[in-house]
């Protein structure tokens, strides 16, 4: 019984992670400029990857693998948004312009 519950939770996490990864991919294709694409890839991609890692850790039924999966998820949560911010700042400083639909440029005020 416990194996079925664990498999169901892992399947739910896999499906959720895959949907988040799909929305990140759609955001990369559909959003108008570099900055909004980076936002989609960093935020939604991080959550999707983390959910996939947690599903793999749960399905393995090994505490060491689950601990590594959780550590990987925490590492993704800490590093992906910071790296996306630094890449966006570097793009802004190098002169990459915002898209026409963007209405706010916080880095341009400095």
C-alpha positions as MATLAB code, in Angstrom:
seq = 'XXXXXXXXXXXXXXXXXXXXXXXXXXXXXXXXXXXXXXXXXXXXXXXXXXXXXXXXXXXXXXXXXXXXXXXXXXXXXXXXXXXXXXXXXXXXXXXXXXXXXXXXXXXXXX';
ca = [
       0.000    0.000    0.000;
       2.781    2.410    0.918;
       4.539    1.710   -2.386;
       1.433    2.743   -4.311;
       1.111    5.975   -2.361;
       4.784    6.752   -2.911;
       4.482    5.971   -6.618;
       1.397    8.197   -6.874;
       3.156   11.104   -5.149;
       6.215   10.650   -7.385;
       3.982   10.560  -10.465;
       2.209   13.727   -9.343;
       5.559   15.463   -8.817;
       6.772   14.257  -12.227;
       3.683   15.557  -13.984;
       3.862   18.884  -12.120;
       7.563   19.265  -12.892;
       6.998   18.429  -16.530;
       4.204   21.006  -16.774;
       6.433   23.657  -15.201;
       9.234   22.769  -17.625;
       6.772   22.949  -20.519;
       5.604   26.398  -19.426;
       9.234   27.541  -19.202;
       9.828   26.296  -22.745;
       6.674   28.024  -24.003;
       7.797   31.211  -22.231;
      11.154   31.029  -23.962;
       9.435   30.807  -27.314;
       6.590   33.281  -26.802;
       7.859   36.114  -24.604;
       9.009   39.253  -26.424;
      12.515   40.066  -25.200;
      15.581   38.664  -23.480;
      14.628   39.795  -19.990;
      11.179   38.253  -19.905;
      12.534   35.053  -21.456;
      15.189   34.874  -18.768;
      12.499   35.347  -16.145;
      10.501   32.410  -17.485;
      13.544   30.181  -17.782;
      14.894   30.968  -14.334;
      11.765   30.981  -12.182;
       9.572   28.370  -13.809;
      12.482   26.229  -14.935;
      13.860   26.124  -11.417;
      10.585   24.933   -9.924;
      10.120   22.365  -12.692;
      13.623   20.974  -12.291;
      13.224   20.879   -8.528;
       9.967   18.955   -8.712;
      11.553   16.451  -11.101;
      14.481   16.023   -8.699;
      12.121   15.458   -5.774;
      10.148   12.889   -7.751;
      13.328   10.982   -8.579;
      14.432   11.124   -4.943;
      11.080    9.892   -3.647;
      10.753    7.115   -6.185;
      14.225    5.776   -5.390;
      13.076    4.954   -1.808;
      16.627    5.566   -0.620;
      17.200    8.219    2.030;
      20.652    9.165    0.698;
      19.301    9.740   -2.800;
      16.348   11.716   -1.439;
      18.724   13.896    0.618;
      20.819   14.597   -2.481;
      17.705   15.424   -4.479;
      16.547   17.869   -1.802;
      20.032   19.393   -1.665;
      19.971   19.770   -5.443;
      16.561   21.450   -5.285;
      17.761   23.887   -2.608;
      20.897   24.591   -4.648;
      18.741   25.346   -7.698;
      16.487   27.625   -5.654;
      19.497   29.558   -4.374;
      21.542   29.871   -7.550;
      19.253   30.020  -10.596;
      17.485   33.325   -9.792;
      20.757   34.983   -8.784;
      22.522   33.865  -11.956;
      19.571   34.994  -14.098;
      19.654   38.395  -12.400;
      23.384   38.753  -13.033;
      22.985   37.737  -16.683;
      20.138   40.226  -17.143;
      22.212   42.978  -15.539;
      25.152   42.175  -17.819;
      22.838   42.268  -20.848;
      21.414   45.623  -19.721;
      24.864   47.099  -19.147;
      25.992   45.916  -22.564;
      23.128   47.857  -24.151;
      20.501   45.232  -24.864;
      17.210   47.135  -25.068;
      13.907   46.181  -23.473;
      11.097   44.957  -25.680;
       8.430   47.355  -26.899;
       5.836   45.970  -24.484;
       8.045   46.467  -21.402;
       6.962   49.481  -19.405;
       9.449   49.606  -16.539;
      13.256   49.768  -16.579;
      14.552   49.713  -13.008;
      18.197   49.379  -14.047;
      17.927   52.367  -16.400;
      17.157   54.771  -13.529;
      20.626   54.413  -12.010;
];
